[in-house]
Amino acid sequence: MPSDALAYVREHNVRFLDELKSLLRIPSVSTLPEHAGDCRKAAEFLAAELRRIGMENVRLIETGGHPLVYADWLHAEGKPTMLAYGHYDVQPPDPLDEWLSPPFEPTERNGNIYARGAVDDKGQVYMHVKAFEALLATTGKLPVNVRVIIEGEEEVGGEGIANFVASNPPELKADFALVSDTEMFAPDLPTLCVGLRGMIYTELEVRGAKTDLHSGVYGGAAPNPFFALALILSQLKDENGHILIPGFYDGIIPPSAEELKAWESLPFDEENYRIHEVGASELVGEPGYSVLERTWARPTLEVHGMPGGFIGAGAKTVIPARAVAKVSMRLVPGMTPQRSYDLYQKYVKHLIPAGVEVETRLIHSGEACLIPVDNPYIQAATHALYEVWGKETVFIRSGGSIPIVGDFDRHLGLPCVMMGFGLPDDNLHAPNEKFNLKNFFLGIEALVRFFEEAGKIEPASKG
Ligand code: BES
Ligand code: MN
Ligand code: MN
C-alpha cells in the first residue's frame, strides 16, 4: 500500500504549493520571443527539481525552439515503463486589466491558486513531480519505470517535441504515456479524457495598395484589405456554424452510438453552461448536434484576431495597405491537417476580391486523437481515481488539442492515459486562470495510487 507516500503528500502540501508558486512566477510565454529566456528558466527549474527528488539522467534537450526537459528512473525491473508528459509553456496573459491579481504573481483565493499556467499546465506537471517525490522519499523507489518529457512549445504547436518523437529516440521507449493536461467534467467527478480535436492554425494576409492611404483622398478608388478579409471570412462559415470549404467534412468518423449515449448521461446542463461558462445570450453552432457533440466531435472554424490598420484610441482616417486574420480550424478523427489545409487554401483562392492579393500561411497543426479504453492502464487509472473520489470514472472527450498525444500513438504506439485535474471554470487561456487546490492535492494522491496500480500490470515488452 502506498500509505506512507500518501501521508507524505498530506504532510508536505504547503511546501508543494509554495514551490509551484515559484514556477508560476516565471513568465514562460512560448509565443513571445522576449520570453525565450523565461521559457528556459522554467525548464531549468523543473530539471533542478527532478534532480533534487532523485530522478536520473536529468537534462535539457535542445530543439529549434524552447528546450525539452528529460528525466528518468528505470530501476523497476519487470515493471511497465511510463512516459509522463506535460508542458511548462503558457499562453500570453493579456488582457492584463481583467486579472484580479497579476498573472505572474500566484495568489490564493477561495480554495484556488490564480496565475497564468496554474492549471495549463505547470500545476499539473508539478503534480507528477510531487507524486514521484512522495514515492521516492518514502520508499526509495518507484512502482513503475518512469521517463519524464516536458515540452515548452505546446501552446505554439509543439514542433520541437514532434521532431524528437518522430525520430523515435531510446529516451521515449515506454509501455504507456501519462498526460495531465485536461479537465474533469465536473468537480469531484473522476474523469479520463479519451479524445482531443486536432487543429490547423493559419494566417490570411491581404495586401492592397503599396502603402497606407488617406481614406478621404483615395476612398472610392483604392481597395481596402480589411473589407476584402471580411468578404473572405464571411464565406468560410455560414450562420449555422457550418464550414463552407468544399469537401471539408468528407471522411469524418462520427462518435459511436455507445459513446453518444454515454455523453447523454453526463451531468450537463446547457443553460448553466451558457450562463456560467460562456456568458453569452445564446449558444451557436450546427443545428442537430448537442453542445458536447459540437465541441468534442465536430470541426469548427474560428477567427482569433485581425492585426493591421488603426487600432489606437480615437479616429484615424486611413486605408491600410495590409490586413491579417488569424484563422484556426479544429479537426476531428477522420480529418488530416494537410488535407484540411489544402482544401482551405484552394477555397480561399476562389474568394479573393478585386484589387488585393492574399497569402495563406500555416502556422502550426496537430492531429485529432481518439484513445481506445480497453487497456489495462486505463483500468488502473479508473481504479486509482475510485480510491480517491469514491466514484466511477466518466470518459469524456475535449474540444482542445494537445498535438503530441496523437504522435505518441502513431509514432511510439503508446496507449495514453489522459488524467487531468482541471475544472470547467478554470479560465484556461483567459484572464484569471486558476487551479483548484483540492484537485491539486487529491490529484497528487490519485497519481501516486495510479503508479502503484500500473506497477501491477505485466508489461507487453519487458525492459
Ligand atoms: N491543455 C490544453 C488543451 C486542453 C484544454 C485539453 C482543455 C483538454 C481540455 C492545451 O494546452 C492547449 O491549449 N492546446 C492548444 C493547442 C494548440 C495551440 C496547438 C489549443 O487547444 O488551443
Ligand atoms: Mn495544456
Ligand atoms: Mn493551453
GROMACS .gro file of C-alpha atoms and ligand atoms in nm:
model
  487
    1MET     CA    1   0.000   0.000   0.000
    2PRO     CA    2   0.128   0.347  -0.084
    3SER     CA    3   0.012   0.481   0.254
    4ASP     CA    4   0.350   0.630   0.350
    5ALA     CA    5   0.366   0.817   0.024
    6LEU     CA    6   0.010   0.943   0.070
    7ALA     CA    7   0.090   1.059   0.422
    8TYR     CA    8   0.396   1.237   0.282
    9VAL     CA    9   0.180   1.419   0.028
   10ARG     CA   10  -0.055   1.541   0.302
   11GLU     CA   11   0.231   1.641   0.527
   12HIS     CA   12   0.408   1.844   0.259
   13ASN     CA   13   0.108   2.013   0.099
   14VAL     CA   14   0.212   2.363   0.195
   15ARG     CA   15   0.565   2.327   0.061
   16PHE     CA   16   0.439   2.170  -0.263
   17LEU     CA   17   0.220   2.473  -0.321
   18ASP     CA   18   0.498   2.716  -0.236
   19GLU     CA   19   0.724   2.550  -0.489
   20LEU     CA   20   0.453   2.559  -0.753
   21LYS     CA   21   0.418   2.932  -0.690
   22SER     CA   22   0.787   2.979  -0.770
   23LEU     CA   23   0.737   2.800  -1.101
   24LEU     CA   24   0.427   3.009  -1.175
   25ARG     CA   25   0.624   3.332  -1.123
   26ILE     CA   26   0.833   3.253  -1.432
   27PRO     CA   27   0.653   3.410  -1.732
   28SER     CA   28   0.729   3.129  -1.977
   29VAL     CA   29   0.511   3.254  -2.262
   30SER     CA   30   0.626   3.043  -2.555
   31THR     CA   31   0.481   3.253  -2.835
   32LEU     CA   32   0.655   3.581  -2.737
   33PRO     CA   33   1.022   3.597  -2.838
   34GLU     CA   34   1.105   3.830  -2.548
   35HIS     CA   35   1.017   3.545  -2.307
   36ALA     CA   36   1.252   3.284  -2.456
   37GLY     CA   37   1.482   3.328  -2.155
   38ASP     CA   38   1.190   3.270  -1.919
   39CYS     CA   39   1.097   2.951  -2.103
   40ARG     CA   40   1.449   2.823  -2.046
   41LYS     CA   41   1.427   2.928  -1.680
   42ALA     CA   42   1.108   2.725  -1.634
   43ALA     CA   43   1.278   2.426  -1.798
   44GLU     CA   44   1.579   2.463  -1.568
   45PHE     CA   45   1.354   2.498  -1.263
   46LEU     CA   46   1.186   2.166  -1.341
   47ALA     CA   47   1.514   1.994  -1.424
   48ALA     CA   48   1.664   2.106  -1.092
   49GLU     CA   49   1.361   1.979  -0.901
   50LEU     CA   50   1.361   1.644  -1.084
   51ARG     CA   51   1.728   1.608  -0.997
   52ARG     CA   52   1.668   1.701  -0.633
   53ILE     CA   53   1.398   1.436  -0.580
   54GLY     CA   54   1.623   1.161  -0.718
   55MET     CA   55   1.533   1.128  -1.083
   56GLU     CA   56   1.824   1.035  -1.306
   57ASN     CA   57   1.970   1.139  -1.642
   58VAL     CA   58   1.804   1.476  -1.598
   59ARG     CA   59   1.883   1.712  -1.882
   60LEU     CA   60   1.754   1.971  -2.121
   61ILE     CA   61   1.721   1.851  -2.478
   62GLU     CA   62   1.766   2.134  -2.726
   63THR     CA   63   1.521   2.180  -3.011
   64GLY     CA   64   1.494   2.453  -3.272
   65GLY     CA   65   1.278   2.636  -3.015
   66HIS     CA   66   1.237   2.605  -2.639
   67PRO     CA   67   1.415   2.308  -2.477
   68LEU     CA   68   1.260   1.980  -2.367
   69VAL     CA   69   1.316   1.856  -2.012
   70TYR     CA   70   1.405   1.488  -1.982
   71ALA     CA   71   1.447   1.268  -1.674
   72ASP     CA   72   1.415   0.900  -1.597
   73TRP     CA   73   1.415   0.641  -1.322
   74LEU     CA   74   1.441   0.291  -1.464
   75HIS     CA   75   1.501   0.054  -1.174
   76ALA     CA   76   1.160  -0.114  -1.150
   77GLU     CA   77   1.270  -0.433  -1.318
   78GLY     CA   78   0.998  -0.627  -1.496
   79LYS     CA   79   0.752  -0.342  -1.445
   80PRO     CA   80   0.595  -0.127  -1.717
   81THR     CA   81   0.763   0.194  -1.829
   82MET     CA   82   0.560   0.514  -1.818
   83LEU     CA   83   0.624   0.823  -2.027
   84ALA     CA   84   0.497   1.120  -1.826
   85TYR     CA   85   0.430   1.423  -2.045
   86GLY     CA   86   0.347   1.785  -1.971
   87HIS     CA   87   0.429   2.138  -2.085
   88TYR     CA   88   0.589   2.427  -1.900
   89ASP     CA   89   0.500   2.695  -2.153
   90VAL     CA   90   0.194   2.914  -2.107
   91GLN     CA   91  -0.034   3.136  -2.312
   92PRO     CA   92   0.012   3.515  -2.316
   93PRO     CA   93  -0.164   3.673  -2.015
   94ASP     CA   94  -0.347   3.956  -2.190
   95PRO     CA   95  -0.587   4.132  -2.139
   96LEU     CA   96  -0.398   4.228  -1.823
   97ASP     CA   97  -0.655   4.468  -1.678
   98GLU     CA   98  -0.907   4.186  -1.639
   99TRP     CA   99  -0.693   3.990  -1.393
  100LEU     CA  100  -0.796   4.034  -1.029
  101SER     CA  101  -0.439   3.956  -0.926
  102PRO     CA  102  -0.139   3.980  -1.162
  103PRO     CA  103  -0.091   3.673  -1.386
  104PHE     CA  104   0.262   3.601  -1.271
  105GLU     CA  105   0.204   3.673  -0.902
  106PRO     CA  106   0.031   3.349  -0.795
  107THR     CA  107  -0.241   3.431  -0.545
  108GLU     CA  108  -0.463   3.203  -0.333
  109ARG     CA  109  -0.830   3.293  -0.328
  110ASN     CA  110  -1.132   3.085  -0.223
  111GLY     CA  111  -0.963   2.748  -0.250
  112ASN     CA  112  -0.787   2.819  -0.578
  113ILE     CA  113  -0.447   2.932  -0.692
  114TYR     CA  114  -0.471   3.205  -0.956
  115ALA     CA  115  -0.193   3.253  -1.211
  116ARG     CA  116  -0.125   3.206  -1.583
  117GLY     CA  117  -0.026   2.840  -1.619
  118ALA     CA  118  -0.179   2.738  -1.283
  119VAL     CA  119  -0.376   2.456  -1.443
  120ASP     CA  120  -0.244   2.469  -1.802
  121ASP     CA  121  -0.007   2.307  -1.745
  122LYS     CA  122   0.251   2.394  -1.480
  123GLY     CA  123   0.030   2.294  -1.187
  124GLN     CA  124  -0.040   1.956  -1.342
  125VAL     CA  125   0.321   1.896  -1.447
  126TYR     CA  126   0.420   1.972  -1.092
  127MET     CA  127   0.174   1.712  -0.961
  128HIS     CA  128   0.367   1.444  -1.150
  129VAL     CA  129   0.692   1.564  -0.995
  130LYS     CA  130   0.544   1.568  -0.645
  131ALA     CA  131   0.394   1.220  -0.683
  132PHE     CA  132   0.739   1.091  -0.783
  133GLU     CA  133   0.894   1.274  -0.489
  134ALA     CA  134   0.646   1.128  -0.239
  135LEU     CA  135   0.722   0.773  -0.355
  136LEU     CA  136   1.099   0.817  -0.381
  137ALA     CA  137   1.123   0.990  -0.044
  138THR     CA  138   0.920   0.730   0.145
  139THR     CA  139   1.001   0.405  -0.035
  140GLY     CA  140   1.329   0.482  -0.212
  141LYS     CA  141   1.183   0.364  -0.540
  142LEU     CA  142   0.902   0.397  -0.793
  143PRO     CA  143   0.643   0.124  -0.866
  144VAL     CA  144   0.694   0.162  -1.242
  145ASN     CA  145   0.983   0.272  -1.460
  146VAL     CA  146   0.944   0.638  -1.539
  147ARG     CA  147   1.056   0.864  -1.818
  148VAL     CA  148   0.961   1.229  -1.798
  149ILE     CA  149   0.936   1.452  -2.104
  150ILE     CA  150   0.821   1.811  -2.060
  151GLU     CA  151   0.797   2.047  -2.355
  152GLY     CA  152   0.799   2.425  -2.382
  153GLU     CA  153   0.616   2.473  -2.710
  154GLU     CA  154   0.279   2.304  -2.662
  155GLU     CA  155   0.093   2.632  -2.684
  156VAL     CA  156   0.259   2.708  -3.018
  157GLY     CA  157   0.208   2.373  -3.185
  158GLY     CA  158   0.486   2.161  -3.034
  159GLU     CA  159   0.720   2.140  -3.330
  160GLY     CA  160   1.031   2.060  -3.125
  161ILE     CA  161   0.883   1.763  -2.944
  162ALA     CA  162   0.713   1.640  -3.263
  163ASN     CA  163   1.052   1.619  -3.438
  164PHE     CA  164   1.202   1.448  -3.134
  165VAL     CA  165   0.920   1.193  -3.113
  166ALA     CA  166   0.930   1.127  -3.490
  167SER     CA  167   1.296   1.027  -3.458
  168ASN     CA  168   1.179   0.752  -3.216
  169PRO     CA  169   1.466   0.805  -2.969
  170PRO     CA  170   1.555   0.548  -2.699
  171GLU     CA  171   1.464   0.813  -2.438
  172LEU     CA  172   1.097   0.765  -2.520
  173LYS     CA  173   1.081   0.386  -2.512
  174ALA     CA  174   0.783   0.309  -2.288
  175ASP     CA  175   0.471   0.096  -2.246
  176PHE     CA  176   0.222   0.377  -2.190
  177ALA     CA  177   0.202   0.754  -2.166
  178LEU     CA  178   0.052   0.971  -1.895
  179VAL     CA  179  -0.073   1.318  -1.983
  180SER     CA  180  -0.219   1.552  -1.721
  181ASP     CA  181  -0.326   1.849  -1.930
  182THR     CA  182  -0.705   1.804  -1.945
  183GLU     CA  183  -1.008   1.863  -1.725
  184MET     CA  184  -1.250   1.680  -1.503
  185PHE     CA  185  -1.605   1.700  -1.637
  186ALA     CA  186  -1.735   1.841  -1.308
  187PRO     CA  187  -1.600   1.896  -0.955
  188ASP     CA  188  -1.547   1.567  -0.769
  189LEU     CA  189  -1.628   1.364  -1.080
  190PRO     CA  190  -1.328   1.146  -1.168
  191THR     CA  191  -1.266   1.181  -1.538
  192LEU     CA  192  -1.041   1.043  -1.806
  193CYS     CA  193  -1.019   1.223  -2.139
  194VAL     CA  194  -1.011   0.984  -2.433
  195GLY     CA  195  -1.032   1.215  -2.732
  196LEU     CA  196  -0.895   1.550  -2.844
  197ARG     CA  197  -0.958   1.759  -3.151
  198GLY     CA  198  -0.675   1.831  -3.390
  199MET     CA  199  -0.614   2.173  -3.539
  200ILE     CA  200  -0.465   2.387  -3.811
  201TYR     CA  201  -0.372   2.744  -3.722
  202THR     CA  202  -0.339   2.976  -4.018
  203GLU     CA  203  -0.293   3.337  -4.117
  204LEU     CA  204  -0.453   3.512  -4.410
  205GLU     CA  205  -0.261   3.820  -4.518
  206VAL     CA  206  -0.433   4.059  -4.757
  207ARG     CA  207  -0.236   4.329  -4.937
  208GLY     CA  208  -0.395   4.615  -5.128
  209ALA     CA  209  -0.226   4.948  -5.204
  210LYS     CA  210   0.153   4.983  -5.186
  211THR     CA  211   0.124   5.196  -4.873
  212ASP     CA  212  -0.137   5.321  -4.624
  213LEU     CA  213  -0.354   5.587  -4.790
  214HIS     CA  214  -0.569   5.885  -4.687
  215SER     CA  215  -0.919   5.738  -4.682
  216GLY     CA  216  -1.082   6.060  -4.800
  217VAL     CA  217  -0.847   6.125  -5.086
  218TYR     CA  218  -0.835   5.763  -5.208
  219GLY     CA  219  -1.156   5.610  -5.068
  220GLY     CA  220  -1.371   5.508  -5.363
  221ALA     CA  221  -1.077   5.402  -5.576
  222ALA     CA  222  -0.830   5.213  -5.354
  223PRO     CA  223  -0.901   4.855  -5.235
  224ASN     CA  224  -0.947   4.802  -4.861
  225PRO     CA  225  -0.775   4.485  -4.730
  226PHE     CA  226  -1.000   4.466  -4.423
  227PHE     CA  227  -1.309   4.470  -4.634
  228ALA     CA  228  -1.157   4.203  -4.857
  229LEU     CA  229  -1.085   3.996  -4.546
  230ALA     CA  230  -1.439   4.040  -4.421
  231LEU     CA  231  -1.572   3.915  -4.755
  232ILE     CA  232  -1.347   3.612  -4.744
  233LEU     CA  233  -1.415   3.529  -4.380
  234SER     CA  234  -1.789   3.560  -4.425
  235GLN     CA  235  -1.776   3.283  -4.683
  236LEU     CA  236  -1.577   3.037  -4.470
  237LYS     CA  237  -1.864   2.953  -4.232
  238ASP     CA  238  -2.238   3.014  -4.252
  239GLU     CA  239  -2.464   3.149  -3.978
  240ASN     CA  240  -2.537   2.793  -3.862
  241GLY     CA  241  -2.171   2.729  -3.792
  242HIS     CA  242  -2.141   2.508  -4.099
  243ILE     CA  243  -1.797   2.534  -4.262
  244LEU     CA  244  -1.831   2.612  -4.632
  245ILE     CA  245  -1.495   2.479  -4.754
  246PRO     CA  246  -1.586   2.218  -5.019
  247GLY     CA  247  -1.501   1.863  -4.907
  248PHE     CA  248  -1.406   1.973  -4.556
  249TYR     CA  249  -1.637   1.726  -4.380
  250ASP     CA  250  -1.555   1.428  -4.605
  251GLY     CA  251  -1.431   1.123  -4.417
  252ILE     CA  252  -1.523   1.235  -4.066
  253ILE     CA  253  -1.565   0.943  -3.829
  254PRO     CA  254  -1.862   1.018  -3.602
  255PRO     CA  255  -1.873   0.902  -3.240
  256SER     CA  256  -2.024   0.556  -3.192
  257ALA     CA  257  -2.383   0.520  -3.073
  258GLU     CA  258  -2.245   0.386  -2.748
  259GLU     CA  259  -2.023   0.690  -2.692
  260LEU     CA  260  -2.307   0.930  -2.773
  261LYS     CA  261  -2.528   0.750  -2.525
  262ALA     CA  262  -2.263   0.780  -2.255
  263TRP     CA  263  -2.236   1.156  -2.323
  264GLU     CA  264  -2.610   1.190  -2.274
  265SER     CA  265  -2.584   1.063  -1.920
  266LEU     CA  266  -2.308   1.309  -1.822
  267PRO     CA  267  -2.424   1.576  -1.577
  268PHE     CA  268  -2.451   1.859  -1.829
  269ASP     CA  269  -2.691   2.148  -1.806
  270GLU     CA  270  -2.690   2.353  -2.124
  271GLU     CA  271  -2.844   2.662  -1.968
  272ASN     CA  272  -2.596   2.659  -1.681
  273TYR     CA  273  -2.312   2.617  -1.932
  274ARG     CA  274  -2.445   2.908  -2.140
  275ILE     CA  275  -2.472   3.142  -1.846
  276HIS     CA  276  -2.177   3.047  -1.627
  277GLU     CA  277  -1.911   2.914  -1.862
  278VAL     CA  278  -1.982   3.101  -2.184
  279GLY     CA  279  -2.172   3.403  -2.055
  280ALA     CA  280  -2.345   3.486  -2.384
  281SER     CA  281  -2.711   3.548  -2.463
  282GLU     CA  282  -2.733   3.242  -2.687
  283LEU     CA  283  -2.521   2.943  -2.786
  284VAL     CA  284  -2.441   2.898  -3.153
  285GLY     CA  285  -2.336   2.614  -3.376
  286GLU     CA  286  -2.460   2.340  -3.601
  287PRO     CA  287  -2.827   2.251  -3.556
  288GLY     CA  288  -2.894   1.884  -3.485
  289TYR     CA  289  -2.586   1.832  -3.270
  290SER     CA  290  -2.569   1.861  -2.892
  291VAL     CA  291  -2.324   2.106  -2.732
  292LEU     CA  292  -2.093   1.818  -2.638
  293GLU     CA  293  -2.100   1.685  -2.994
  294ARG     CA  294  -2.039   2.033  -3.134
  295THR     CA  295  -1.740   2.095  -2.909
  296TRP     CA  296  -1.592   1.744  -2.898
  297ALA     CA  297  -1.670   1.569  -3.223
  298ARG     CA  298  -1.737   1.832  -3.492
  299PRO     CA  299  -1.485   2.052  -3.671
  300THR     CA  300  -1.503   2.429  -3.617
  301LEU     CA  301  -1.350   2.740  -3.764
  302GLU     CA  302  -1.261   3.047  -3.557
  303VAL     CA  303  -1.107   3.389  -3.613
  304HIS     CA  304  -0.869   3.491  -3.331
  305GLY     CA  305  -0.761   3.838  -3.425
  306MET     CA  306  -0.720   4.072  -3.719
  307PRO     CA  307  -0.399   4.270  -3.683
  308GLY     CA  308  -0.345   4.571  -3.903
  309GLY     CA  309  -0.481   4.918  -3.968
  310PHE     CA  310  -0.551   5.167  -3.694
  311ILE     CA  311  -0.641   5.030  -3.351
  312GLY     CA  312  -0.544   5.321  -3.124
  313ALA     CA  313  -0.791   5.533  -2.927
  314GLY     CA  314  -0.979   5.789  -3.130
  315ALA     CA  315  -1.001   5.806  -3.506
  316LYS     CA  316  -0.751   5.791  -3.789
  317THR     CA  317  -0.872   5.809  -4.146
  318VAL     CA  318  -0.659   5.556  -4.325
  319ILE     CA  319  -0.699   5.280  -4.580
  320PRO     CA  320  -0.447   5.026  -4.454
  321ALA     CA  321  -0.213   4.871  -4.708
  322ARG     CA  322  -0.241   4.530  -4.545
  323ALA     CA  323  -0.455   4.333  -4.304
  324VAL     CA  324  -0.420   3.991  -4.143
  325ALA     CA  325  -0.668   3.745  -3.998
  326LYS     CA  326  -0.561   3.464  -3.769
  327VAL     CA  327  -0.790   3.173  -3.850
  328SER     CA  328  -0.785   2.826  -3.700
  329MET     CA  329  -0.985   2.512  -3.758
  330ARG     CA  330  -1.038   2.229  -3.510
  331LEU     CA  331  -1.031   1.884  -3.667
  332VAL     CA  332  -1.187   1.555  -3.560
  333PRO     CA  333  -1.099   1.190  -3.626
  334GLY     CA  334  -1.105   1.111  -3.998
  335MET     CA  335  -0.962   1.452  -4.097
  336THR     CA  336  -0.594   1.527  -4.152
  337PRO     CA  337  -0.426   1.866  -4.107
  338GLN     CA  338  -0.263   1.854  -4.451
  339ARG     CA  339  -0.579   1.773  -4.642
  340SER     CA  340  -0.784   2.026  -4.445
  341TYR     CA  341  -0.527   2.298  -4.511
  342ASP     CA  342  -0.509   2.217  -4.883
  343LEU     CA  343  -0.888   2.241  -4.917
  344TYR     CA  344  -0.895   2.568  -4.724
  345GLN     CA  345  -0.616   2.723  -4.927
  346LYS     CA  346  -0.776   2.621  -5.254
  347TYR     CA  347  -1.114   2.760  -5.149
  348VAL     CA  348  -0.970   3.091  -5.027
  349LYS     CA  349  -0.811   3.144  -5.371
  350HIS     CA  350  -1.163   3.148  -5.521
  351LEU     CA  351  -1.281   3.411  -5.277
  352ILE     CA  352  -1.024   3.685  -5.340
  353PRO     CA  353  -1.194   4.014  -5.436
  354ALA     CA  354  -1.054   4.253  -5.699
  355GLY     CA  355  -0.752   4.469  -5.621
  356VAL     CA  356  -0.593   4.264  -5.342
  357GLU     CA  357  -0.352   3.974  -5.305
  358VAL     CA  358  -0.394   3.708  -5.041
  359GLU     CA  359  -0.124   3.495  -4.886
  360THR     CA  360  -0.225   3.193  -4.677
  361ARG     CA  361   0.018   3.064  -4.415
  362LEU     CA  362   0.007   2.754  -4.195
  363ILE     CA  363   0.143   2.845  -3.850
  364HIS     CA  364   0.107   2.503  -3.687
  365SER     CA  365  -0.104   2.192  -3.690
  366GLY     CA  366  -0.180   1.876  -3.496
  367GLU     CA  367  -0.387   1.562  -3.547
  368ALA     CA  368  -0.702   1.469  -3.359
  369CYS     CA  369  -0.681   1.164  -3.138
  370LEU     CA  370  -0.917   0.904  -3.002
  371ILE     CA  371  -0.798   0.656  -2.744
  372PRO     CA  372  -0.938   0.304  -2.705
  373VAL     CA  373  -1.040   0.250  -2.343
  374ASP     CA  374  -0.997  -0.127  -2.333
  375ASN     CA  375  -0.644  -0.138  -2.199
  376PRO     CA  376  -0.510  -0.219  -1.852
  377TYR     CA  377  -0.354   0.125  -1.799
  378ILE     CA  378  -0.692   0.295  -1.835
  379GLN     CA  379  -0.833   0.040  -1.591
  380ALA     CA  380  -0.553   0.109  -1.344
  381ALA     CA  381  -0.633   0.479  -1.374
  382THR     CA  382  -1.003   0.435  -1.305
  383HIS     CA  383  -0.912   0.219  -1.007
  384ALA     CA  384  -0.686   0.487  -0.863
  385LEU     CA  385  -0.947   0.760  -0.921
  386TYR     CA  386  -1.210   0.547  -0.748
  387GLU     CA  387  -0.990   0.512  -0.442
  388VAL     CA  388  -0.957   0.889  -0.411
  389TRP     CA  389  -1.303   1.013  -0.510
  390GLY     CA  390  -1.517   0.704  -0.440
  391LYS     CA  391  -1.692   0.732  -0.776
  392GLU     CA  392  -1.681   0.559  -1.112
  393THR     CA  393  -1.480   0.740  -1.377
  394VAL     CA  394  -1.653   0.911  -1.669
  395PHE     CA  395  -1.486   0.904  -2.009
  396ILE     CA  396  -1.506   1.230  -2.199
  397ARG     CA  397  -1.350   1.397  -2.498
  398SER     CA  398  -1.230   1.753  -2.511
  399GLY     CA  399  -1.250   2.010  -2.785
  400GLY     CA  400  -0.896   2.129  -2.710
  401SER     CA  401  -0.582   1.998  -2.875
  402ILE     CA  402  -0.254   1.855  -2.748
  403PRO     CA  403  -0.069   1.790  -3.072
  404ILE     CA  404   0.184   1.542  -2.936
  405VAL     CA  405  -0.073   1.298  -2.794
  406GLY     CA  406  -0.163   1.173  -3.142
  407ASP     CA  407   0.208   1.128  -3.215
  408PHE     CA  408   0.261   0.916  -2.902
  409ASP     CA  409   0.009   0.677  -3.050
  410ARG     CA  410   0.118   0.696  -3.416
  411HIS     CA  411   0.498   0.707  -3.377
  412LEU     CA  412   0.554   0.529  -3.047
  413GLY     CA  413   0.247   0.304  -3.033
  414LEU     CA  414   0.177   0.407  -2.674
  415PRO     CA  415  -0.164   0.385  -2.512
  416CYS     CA  416  -0.220   0.719  -2.347
  417VAL     CA  417  -0.387   0.789  -2.014
  418MET     CA  418  -0.515   1.147  -2.010
  419MET     CA  419  -0.573   1.200  -1.641
  420GLY     CA  420  -0.627   1.571  -1.592
  421PHE     CA  421  -0.743   1.764  -1.289
  422GLY     CA  422  -0.862   2.096  -1.428
  423LEU     CA  423  -1.221   2.214  -1.385
  424PRO     CA  424  -1.455   2.361  -1.646
  425ASP     CA  425  -1.436   2.708  -1.488
  426ASP     CA  426  -1.055   2.726  -1.467
  427ASN     CA  427  -1.030   3.003  -1.730
  428LEU     CA  428  -0.769   2.836  -1.949
  429HIS     CA  429  -0.608   3.085  -2.190
  430ALA     CA  430  -0.822   3.360  -2.034
  431PRO     CA  431  -0.782   3.617  -1.757
  432ASN     CA  432  -0.790   3.476  -1.401
  433GLU     CA  433  -0.672   3.127  -1.487
  434LYS     CA  434  -0.685   2.916  -1.173
  435PHE     CA  435  -0.628   2.570  -1.036
  436ASN     CA  436  -0.846   2.424  -0.763
  437LEU     CA  437  -0.624   2.340  -0.466
  438LYS     CA  438  -0.828   2.038  -0.364
  439ASN     CA  439  -0.776   1.897  -0.712
  440PHE     CA  440  -0.405   1.976  -0.693
  441PHE     CA  441  -0.361   1.786  -0.366
  442LEU     CA  442  -0.604   1.498  -0.429
  443GLY     CA  443  -0.472   1.466  -0.783
  444ILE     CA  444  -0.121   1.402  -0.649
  445GLU     CA  445  -0.268   1.124  -0.434
  446ALA     CA  446  -0.452   0.981  -0.735
  447LEU     CA  447  -0.126   0.982  -0.932
  448VAL     CA  448   0.058   0.800  -0.652
  449ARG     CA  449  -0.217   0.538  -0.646
  450PHE     CA  450  -0.216   0.515  -1.026
  451PHE     CA  451   0.158   0.443  -1.034
  452GLU     CA  452   0.105   0.171  -0.771
  453GLU     CA  453  -0.176   0.017  -0.978
  454ALA     CA  454   0.022   0.041  -1.302
  455GLY     CA  455   0.306  -0.140  -1.126
  456LYS     CA  456   0.082  -0.446  -1.101
  457ILE     CA  457   0.045  -0.469  -1.478
  458GLU     CA  458   0.251  -0.717  -1.673
  459PRO     CA  459   0.419  -0.512  -1.947
  460ALA     CA  460   0.387  -0.638  -2.304
  461SER     CA  461   0.760  -0.583  -2.359
  462LYS     CA  462   0.995  -0.634  -2.067
  463GLY     CA  463   1.280  -0.393  -2.012
  464BES     N1  464  -0.426   2.180  -2.226
  464BES     C1  465  -0.470   2.243  -2.344
  464BES     C2  466  -0.565   2.157  -2.425
  464BES     C3  467  -0.689   2.115  -2.348
  464BES     C4  468  -0.765   2.209  -2.284
  464BES     C5  469  -0.724   1.984  -2.344
  464BES     C6  470  -0.876   2.170  -2.211
  464BES     C7  471  -0.835   1.945  -2.273
  464BES     C8  472  -0.911   2.038  -2.206
  464BES     C9  473  -0.350   2.279  -2.429
  464BES     O1  474  -0.251   2.343  -2.355
  464BES    C10  475  -0.390   2.375  -2.535
  464BES     O2  476  -0.439   2.480  -2.502
  464BES     N2  477  -0.363   2.343  -2.658
  464BES    C11  478  -0.378   2.432  -2.765
  464BES    C12  479  -0.302   2.367  -2.876
  464BES    C13  480  -0.267   2.448  -2.991
  464BES    C14  481  -0.209   2.579  -2.961
  464BES    C15  482  -0.182   2.368  -3.085
  464BES    C16  483  -0.523   2.451  -2.801
  464BES     O3  484  -0.604   2.359  -2.785
  464BES     O4  485  -0.557   2.560  -2.846
  465MN      MN  486  -0.214   2.247  -2.181
  466MN      MN  487  -0.319   2.556  -2.336
   0.00000   0.00000   0.00000
